[in-house]
Tab-separated table of C-alpha atoms in Angstrom:
chain	number	residue	atom	x	y	z
A	9	MET	CA	-0.272	0.030	0.061
A	10	ALA	CA	1.238	3.651	-0.377
A	11	THR	CA	2.693	5.527	2.186
A	12	ALA	CA	1.365	8.699	1.983
A	13	LYS	CA	-1.632	10.154	3.265
A	14	THR	CA	-2.743	12.939	0.191
A	15	SER	CA	-5.750	15.135	1.598
A	16	CYS	CA	-7.623	15.978	-1.760
A	17	SER	CA	-6.542	19.552	-2.103
A	18	GLY	CA	-3.023	17.992	-2.963
A	19	ALA	CA	-1.193	18.834	0.576
A	20	ALA	CA	0.268	14.861	1.766
A	21	ARG	CA	1.413	13.930	4.709
A	22	VAL	CA	3.692	10.873	4.825
A	23	THR	CA	3.260	7.912	7.494
A	24	ALA	CA	5.024	4.580	8.179
A	25	ALA	CA	2.766	2.071	5.876
A	26	PRO	CA	1.534	-0.800	7.899
A	27	GLU	CA	2.185	-4.846	7.922
A	28	SER	CA	-0.029	-6.317	5.945
A	29	PRO	CA	-2.288	-9.045	7.325
A	30	TRP	CA	-3.263	-10.488	4.462
A	31	ARG	CA	-1.898	-13.026	1.970
A	32	GLN	CA	-3.425	-11.745	-1.560
A	33	GLU	CA	-1.219	-8.298	-2.972
A	34	ILE	CA	-5.137	-6.284	-2.009
A	35	PRO	CA	-7.316	-7.539	0.731
A	36	LEU	CA	-10.600	-9.643	-0.362
A	37	GLU	CA	-9.022	-10.541	-4.118
A	38	LEU	CA	-10.807	-13.573	-4.173
A	39	PHE	CA	-13.895	-12.033	-4.117
A	40	GLU	CA	-12.920	-9.676	-6.801
A	41	LEU	CA	-15.814	-7.785	-8.488
A	42	TYR	CA	-14.517	-5.587	-11.482
A	43	ARG	CA	-11.262	-4.219	-11.765
A	44	SER	CA	-12.455	-1.083	-14.701
A	45	ASP	CA	-11.513	1.857	-15.897
A	46	ASN	CA	-15.515	2.680	-17.185
A	47	LEU	CA	-16.813	4.824	-15.003
A	48	GLU	CA	-20.390	4.305	-15.518
A	49	TYR	CA	-20.062	0.970	-14.976
A	50	VAL	CA	-18.187	1.141	-11.722
A	51	ARG	CA	-20.647	3.513	-10.827
A	52	GLU	CA	-23.592	0.946	-11.253
A	53	GLN	CA	-21.582	-1.870	-10.123
A	54	SER	CA	-20.602	-0.329	-6.831
A	55	GLY	CA	-24.163	1.065	-6.562
A	56	ARG	CA	-25.427	-2.901	-5.945
A	57	ILE	CA	-23.206	-3.268	-3.463
A	58	PHE	CA	-23.743	-0.178	-1.418
A	59	THR	CA	-26.570	2.382	-2.551
A	60	PRO	CA	-27.145	4.257	-6.211
A	61	HIS	CA	-25.044	7.438	-6.409
A	62	ARG	CA	-23.437	9.722	-8.218
A	63	LEU	CA	-19.810	9.310	-8.866
A	64	ARG	CA	-17.509	11.350	-11.650
A	65	ALA	CA	-13.743	11.986	-11.893
A	66	VAL	CA	-12.189	15.323	-10.868
A	67	GLY	CA	-9.075	16.760	-10.225
A	68	ARG	CA	-6.395	15.774	-13.123
A	69	ALA	CA	-7.779	12.416	-14.620
A	70	THR	CA	-9.732	11.451	-17.255
A	71	ARG	CA	-9.730	7.705	-16.627
A	72	LEU	CA	-10.714	5.143	-13.326
A	73	ASP	CA	-8.216	2.399	-12.963
A	74	ALA	CA	-11.144	1.384	-10.663
A	75	VAL	CA	-11.441	-2.530	-8.108
A	76	MET	CA	-13.366	-3.611	-5.978
A	77	CYS	CA	-13.788	-6.904	-4.302
A	78	SER	CA	-16.748	-7.589	-2.219
A	79	ARG	CA	-17.796	-10.769	0.296
A	80	ARG	CA	-21.424	-10.761	2.047
A	81	MET	CA	-21.376	-12.645	5.352
A	82	ARG	CA	-25.056	-12.824	6.942
A	83	ASP	CA	-24.984	-9.309	7.981
A	84	VAL	CA	-22.143	-7.735	7.911
A	85	SER	CA	-19.997	-7.348	4.124
A	86	LEU	CA	-17.023	-6.550	3.737
A	87	THR	CA	-15.513	-4.755	0.537
A	88	TYR	CA	-12.187	-3.133	-1.144
A	89	ALA	CA	-12.623	-0.492	-3.039
A	90	SER	CA	-10.084	1.455	-4.667
A	91	TYR	CA	-10.995	3.990	-8.005
A	92	GLY	CA	-7.156	4.797	-9.368
A	93	ALA	CA	-8.270	8.314	-9.716
A	94	GLU	CA	-9.539	11.462	-7.452
A	95	VAL	CA	-13.267	11.150	-7.658
A	96	GLN	CA	-16.721	12.376	-5.980
A	97	ILE	CA	-19.161	10.918	-4.967
A	98	ALA	CA	-22.860	11.906	-3.138
A	99	CYS	CA	-25.781	10.086	-2.422
A	100	GLY	CA	-28.859	10.339	-0.285
A	101	GLU	CA	-29.601	8.635	3.129
A	102	LEU	CA	-28.022	4.850	3.147
A	103	ARG	CA	-31.568	3.842	5.152
A	104	ASP	CA	-30.906	0.232	5.553
A	105	TYR	CA	-27.247	-0.198	6.926
A	106	TYR	CA	-24.138	1.300	9.012
A	107	VAL	CA	-20.770	1.541	7.225
A	108	VAL	CA	-17.079	1.662	8.787
A	109	GLN	CA	-14.437	2.944	5.863
A	110	ILE	CA	-11.353	2.398	6.156
A	111	PRO	CA	-8.297	4.224	4.221
A	112	LEU	CA	-5.669	1.537	3.304
A	113	SER	CA	-3.817	4.523	1.763
A	114	GLY	CA	-4.484	8.412	0.919
A	115	GLY	CA	-7.813	9.274	2.541
A	116	MET	CA	-11.216	11.460	1.446
A	117	VAL	CA	-13.098	14.289	2.808
A	118	VAL	CA	-16.725	12.887	4.267
A	119	ARG	CA	-19.430	15.488	4.345
A	120	HIS	CA	-22.493	13.112	6.251
A	121	GLY	CA	-25.530	16.046	6.816
A	122	ARG	CA	-23.997	18.859	8.953
A	123	ARG	CA	-20.855	17.346	9.398
A	124	GLN	CA	-17.302	16.649	8.139
A	125	ALA	CA	-15.014	15.001	8.182
A	126	TRP	CA	-11.150	14.116	6.756
A	127	SER	CA	-10.589	10.017	6.988
A	128	GLY	CA	-7.094	8.597	6.417
A	129	ARG	CA	-5.002	5.596	7.692
A	130	GLU	CA	-5.591	6.376	11.325
A	131	THR	CA	-8.956	8.206	11.085
A	132	ALA	CA	-11.902	5.926	9.789
A	133	SER	CA	-15.576	7.212	9.065
A	134	VAL	CA	-18.551	6.363	10.350
A	135	LEU	CA	-21.697	6.434	8.564
A	136	SER	CA	-25.361	6.000	10.113
A	137	PRO	CA	-28.208	5.618	7.315
A	138	PHE	CA	-29.580	8.883	7.718
A	139	ASP	CA	-28.318	12.460	6.278
A	140	PRO	CA	-27.714	12.675	2.621
A	141	LEU	CA	-23.734	11.996	2.060
A	142	ARG	CA	-20.640	13.025	0.284
A	143	MET	CA	-17.641	12.083	-0.811
A	144	ARG	CA	-14.071	13.338	-2.289
A	145	TRP	CA	-11.268	10.663	-2.818
A	146	SER	CA	-8.116	10.826	-2.868
A	147	ALA	CA	-6.331	9.420	-6.285
A	148	ASP	CA	-4.259	6.954	-3.886
A	149	CYS	CA	-7.218	6.615	-1.896
A	150	ALA	CA	-7.993	2.605	-0.997
A	151	GLN	CA	-10.491	1.428	1.518
A	152	LEU	CA	-11.666	-1.054	3.753
A	153	VAL	CA	-15.160	-0.817	3.590
A	154	CYS	CA	-17.785	-2.495	6.268
A	155	ARG	CA	-21.647	-2.593	5.216
A	156	ILE	CA	-23.482	-3.665	8.703
A	157	GLU	CA	-27.364	-4.326	8.164
A	158	ARG	CA	-28.948	-1.931	10.031
A	159	PRO	CA	-31.834	-4.174	11.619
A	160	ALA	CA	-28.765	-6.413	13.031
A	161	LEU	CA	-26.902	-3.571	14.956
A	162	GLU	CA	-30.160	-2.265	16.221
A	163	SER	CA	-30.778	-4.956	17.431
A	164	ARG	CA	-27.659	-5.993	18.970
A	165	LEU	CA	-27.425	-2.955	21.021
A	166	SER	CA	-30.791	-3.775	22.354
A	167	GLU	CA	-30.237	-7.262	23.260
A	168	MET	CA	-26.825	-5.435	24.926
A	169	MET	CA	-28.891	-2.702	27.152
A	170	GLY	CA	-31.381	-5.244	27.773
A	171	ARG	CA	-33.884	-3.102	26.104
A	172	SER	CA	-35.914	-1.930	22.871
A	173	LEU	CA	-34.727	1.325	21.707
A	174	THR	CA	-36.414	5.119	21.491
A	175	ALA	CA	-34.239	6.673	19.047
A	176	PRO	CA	-32.296	5.496	16.004
A	177	LEU	CA	-28.637	4.369	16.525
A	178	SER	CA	-26.558	7.279	15.140
A	179	PHE	CA	-22.708	7.453	15.629
A	180	ASP	CA	-20.044	10.410	15.747
A	181	THR	CA	-18.395	10.033	11.989
A	182	ALA	CA	-15.076	10.019	12.917
A	183	MET	CA	-13.629	6.533	14.563
A	184	ASN	CA	-10.021	7.039	15.949
A	185	VAL	CA	-8.529	3.489	14.863
A	186	ALA	CA	-5.066	4.650	15.424
A	187	ASP	CA	-4.710	3.494	19.105
A	188	GLY	CA	-7.235	3.032	21.951
A	189	PRO	CA	-10.575	0.593	21.391
A	190	GLY	CA	-10.863	2.147	17.812
A	191	ARG	CA	-7.436	0.780	16.748
A	192	ALA	CA	-8.734	-2.869	18.546
A	193	TRP	CA	-11.745	-2.762	16.501
A	194	ARG	CA	-9.885	-2.310	13.361
A	195	LEU	CA	-7.140	-5.159	13.911
A	196	TRP	CA	-10.168	-7.224	14.761
A	197	LEU	CA	-11.682	-6.894	11.449
A	198	GLU	CA	-8.519	-7.134	10.114
A	199	ASN	CA	-8.025	-10.327	11.168
A	200	ILE	CA	-11.399	-11.013	9.724
A	201	VAL	CA	-10.653	-10.221	6.468
A	202	ALA	CA	-7.185	-11.491	6.277
A	203	GLU	CA	-8.901	-15.033	7.350
A	204	LEU	CA	-11.469	-15.001	4.605
A	205	SER	CA	-8.967	-14.059	2.297
A	206	ARG	CA	-7.902	-17.640	3.051
A	207	PRO	CA	-9.221	-20.721	0.513
A	208	ASP	CA	-9.397	-22.555	4.105
A	209	SER	CA	-11.080	-19.857	5.266
A	210	PHE	CA	-13.656	-21.165	8.833
A	211	VAL	CA	-15.249	-17.901	8.902
A	212	ASP	CA	-18.379	-19.230	6.751
A	213	ASP	CA	-19.094	-21.890	9.468
A	214	PRO	CA	-22.223	-21.709	11.244
A	215	LEU	CA	-20.841	-22.432	13.971
A	216	VAL	CA	-18.583	-19.602	13.883
A	217	LEU	CA	-19.945	-16.815	11.840
A	218	PRO	CA	-22.592	-15.483	14.670
A	219	GLY	CA	-20.507	-15.447	17.165
A	220	ILE	CA	-17.611	-13.352	14.600
A	221	GLU	CA	-20.584	-11.302	13.410
A	222	GLN	CA	-21.514	-10.667	17.053
A	223	THR	CA	-18.278	-9.371	18.354
A	224	LEU	CA	-17.265	-7.324	15.889
A	225	MET	CA	-20.941	-5.359	16.043
A	226	ALA	CA	-20.628	-5.321	20.150
A	227	GLY	CA	-16.859	-4.317	19.419
A	228	LEU	CA	-18.014	-1.466	17.108
A	229	LEU	CA	-20.835	-0.179	19.729
A	230	VAL	CA	-18.470	-0.407	22.669
A	231	SER	CA	-15.598	1.672	20.688
A	232	GLN	CA	-17.578	4.254	18.453
A	233	PRO	CA	-18.945	7.343	20.203
A	234	HIS	CA	-22.568	7.027	19.627
A	235	ASN	CA	-25.702	8.455	20.958
A	236	TYR	CA	-26.310	5.039	23.604
A	237	LEU	CA	-23.038	4.647	24.915
A	238	SER	CA	-23.701	6.314	28.090
A	239	ALA	CA	-26.674	4.397	28.711
A	240	LEU	CA	-24.665	1.403	27.237
A	241	ARG	CA	-22.109	1.580	29.902
A	242	ARG	CA	-24.556	2.193	32.438
A	243	GLN	CA	-25.880	-1.145	31.781
A	244	GLN	CA	-22.734	-2.960	32.744
A	245	ARG	CA	-24.695	-4.185	36.146
A	246	SER	CA	-23.393	-6.592	38.337
A	247	VAL	CA	-25.300	-10.669	37.915
A	248	PRO	CA	-26.292	-12.882	40.498
A	249	SER	CA	-24.303	-15.890	40.661
A	250	ARG	CA	-27.427	-18.038	40.182
A	251	VAL	CA	-27.696	-16.858	36.549
A	252	VAL	CA	-24.243	-17.925	36.262
A	253	ARG	CA	-25.032	-21.088	37.105
A	254	LEU	CA	-27.735	-21.342	34.637
A	255	VAL	CA	-25.528	-20.586	32.041
A	256	VAL	CA	-23.167	-23.110	33.000
A	257	ASP	CA	-25.330	-25.709	33.249
A	258	ARG	CA	-27.640	-25.115	29.684
A	259	MET	CA	-23.616	-25.213	28.290
A	260	GLU	CA	-23.262	-28.922	30.154
A	261	ALA	CA	-26.985	-30.271	28.842
A	262	ASP	CA	-25.598	-29.407	25.191
A	263	PRO	CA	-22.119	-28.010	24.478
A	264	GLY	CA	-22.136	-29.443	20.968
A	265	PHE	CA	-24.762	-26.478	20.607
A	266	PRO	CA	-23.608	-23.186	18.237
A	267	HIS	CA	-24.302	-20.754	21.800
A	268	THR	CA	-22.779	-17.699	21.745
A	269	THR	CA	-22.726	-14.921	24.422
A	270	ALA	CA	-25.289	-13.239	23.161
A	271	SER	CA	-27.585	-16.208	22.569
A	272	LEU	CA	-27.044	-17.493	26.322
A	273	ALA	CA	-27.153	-14.065	27.713
A	274	LYS	CA	-30.518	-13.702	26.239
A	275	ALA	CA	-31.713	-16.785	27.104
A	276	VAL	CA	-31.091	-15.780	30.930
A	277	GLY	CA	-32.266	-12.102	30.961
A	278	VAL	CA	-29.180	-10.341	30.817
A	279	THR	CA	-27.301	-7.913	28.529
A	280	ASP	CA	-24.405	-10.086	27.010
A	281	ARG	CA	-21.534	-7.356	28.811
A	282	SER	CA	-23.215	-8.417	32.354
A	283	LEU	CA	-22.794	-11.574	31.779
A	284	GLN	CA	-19.138	-11.335	30.540
A	285	LEU	CA	-18.632	-9.599	33.892
A	286	ALA	CA	-20.252	-11.925	35.854
A	287	PHE	CA	-18.103	-14.621	34.728
A	288	ARG	CA	-15.229	-13.584	35.269
A	289	LYS	CA	-15.807	-12.493	38.494
A	290	GLU	CA	-16.931	-16.275	39.702
A	291	LEU	CA	-15.241	-18.216	37.675
A	292	ASN	CA	-12.324	-15.916	36.227
A	293	LEU	CA	-13.284	-17.154	32.632
A	294	ARG	CA	-14.851	-15.546	29.732
A	295	PRO	CA	-17.929	-17.248	29.140
A	296	MET	CA	-16.791	-19.006	25.494
A	297	GLU	CA	-13.414	-19.882	27.787
A	298	TYR	CA	-15.405	-22.133	29.825
A	299	LEU	CA	-17.820	-23.714	26.696
A	300	ARG	CA	-14.436	-24.371	25.433
A	301	ARG	CA	-13.214	-26.143	28.173
A	302	VAL	CA	-16.523	-27.980	28.441
A	303	ARG	CA	-16.355	-29.312	24.745
A	304	LEU	CA	-12.410	-30.900	25.544
A	305	ARG	CA	-13.324	-32.545	28.519
A	306	ARG	CA	-16.169	-34.483	26.541
A	307	VAL	CA	-14.137	-35.261	23.341
A	308	HIS	CA	-11.286	-35.893	25.845
A	309	ASP	CA	-13.756	-38.490	27.673
A	310	GLU	CA	-15.388	-39.789	24.547
A	311	LEU	CA	-11.806	-40.445	23.049
A	312	LEU	CA	-10.948	-42.356	25.972
A	313	ALA	CA	-13.768	-44.344	25.836
A	314	ALA	CA	-13.730	-44.998	21.634
A	315	GLU	CA	-11.403	-47.556	19.890
A	316	ALA	CA	-9.734	-45.934	17.366
A	317	GLU	CA	-10.958	-48.257	14.506
A	318	THR	CA	-14.386	-47.023	14.674
A	319	VAL	CA	-13.923	-43.265	15.201
A	320	SER	CA	-11.973	-40.278	14.032
A	321	VAL	CA	-10.405	-37.368	16.019
A	322	THR	CA	-12.378	-35.119	13.461
A	323	GLU	CA	-15.790	-36.716	13.883
A	324	VAL	CA	-15.389	-36.464	17.506
A	325	ALA	CA	-13.970	-32.983	17.912
A	326	GLN	CA	-17.145	-32.016	15.487
A	327	LYS	CA	-19.918	-33.725	17.379
A	328	TRP	CA	-19.174	-31.439	19.837
A	329	GLY	CA	-18.683	-28.099	18.411
A	330	PHE	CA	-14.776	-27.709	16.725
A	331	SER	CA	-15.003	-26.627	13.222
A	332	HIS	CA	-11.571	-26.284	12.753
A	333	VAL	CA	-9.417	-29.432	13.331
A	334	GLY	CA	-6.499	-27.453	13.712
A	335	HIS	CA	-7.410	-24.709	16.091
A	336	PHE	CA	-9.051	-27.668	18.501
A	337	ALA	CA	-6.210	-29.975	18.333
A	338	ALA	CA	-3.423	-26.925	19.671
A	339	ARG	CA	-6.091	-26.255	22.033
A	340	TYR	CA	-6.547	-29.872	23.089
A	341	ARG	CA	-2.805	-29.781	23.441
A	342	GLU	CA	-2.477	-27.313	25.610
A	343	ARG	CA	-5.490	-28.606	28.222
A	344	PHE	CA	-3.965	-32.538	28.412
A	345	GLY	CA	-0.619	-32.266	27.460
A	346	GLU	CA	-1.189	-34.810	24.553
A	347	ASN	CA	-2.396	-35.050	20.901
A	348	PRO	CA	-6.137	-36.410	20.253
A	349	SER	CA	-4.851	-38.736	18.360
A	350	ASP	CA	-2.610	-40.194	21.552
A	351	THR	CA	-5.295	-39.967	23.274
A	352	LEU	CA	-7.388	-41.971	21.143
A	353	ARG	CA	-4.920	-44.989	21.127
A	354	ARG	CA	-4.700	-44.876	25.049
A	355	GLY	CA	-8.144	-46.048	24.687
């Protein structure tokens, strides 16, 4: 990626290029939608992924050198986009989704309603579904764009707060991704992109995907200022010990089920953040860490009781909720000091 942050007025600020977490030349290259210099074609195809909009080249540009790669999971879509020329983009309200745009090189000016912000490598832009949008991308601007469906994000917030929303969720436009919680969220997003960029990615596994999206949404809700953030932080109240026991009993009863912290919290009538704090206080573990221990114990017991000729390690691991055998094997060795295949042979 380029190392210069170039403003739309031509001023340049030089910064060190971060190490890329993905293996391809560009993120999400496995999911390329187009490479084109045709402005109308680019506008039409981009409008299908996001919102119909106006697009025009400005400055010295006469032709585009545009690239777009995009991958939709379920409620979250991740896109890499660059135009290869200085462009202006304008559209009405997004309406149905929220967007986080993280420049990987270059930058842009964002005008969202009455708010205006410069977005570069250290400052992402967060767009709520309201107000008209205008953007001016520098010629070297390339962005990682995270689209989150509005119903899913608002539902996630409602679950975390333990009540219905009384007004639409609205974020501040500028997001610091250079340090603090914003940086942690950016790194988490880039790790997901890196995993999606692998041909053998486990992200699409139905046992994994819900948790990834829920964590991504929750992370955004606690790291970026919005009109519910103060109320959300007040919601971090204590939870009775009996609630932790109810969740533990649910895990023990069906550890192979694709539980998430959000689903467990909802089942016992608390917020997921409250449940996490209660688990930390009572057991010094996160809920998913405890669930992993339960699953590992069940696998270990079954391997000890099984005959190596009639069962496989992979079969047993998947039965108890482990979808990625390599990660499972590493966790198993950490827990029991031997490979699962060794346990099976001793059975």
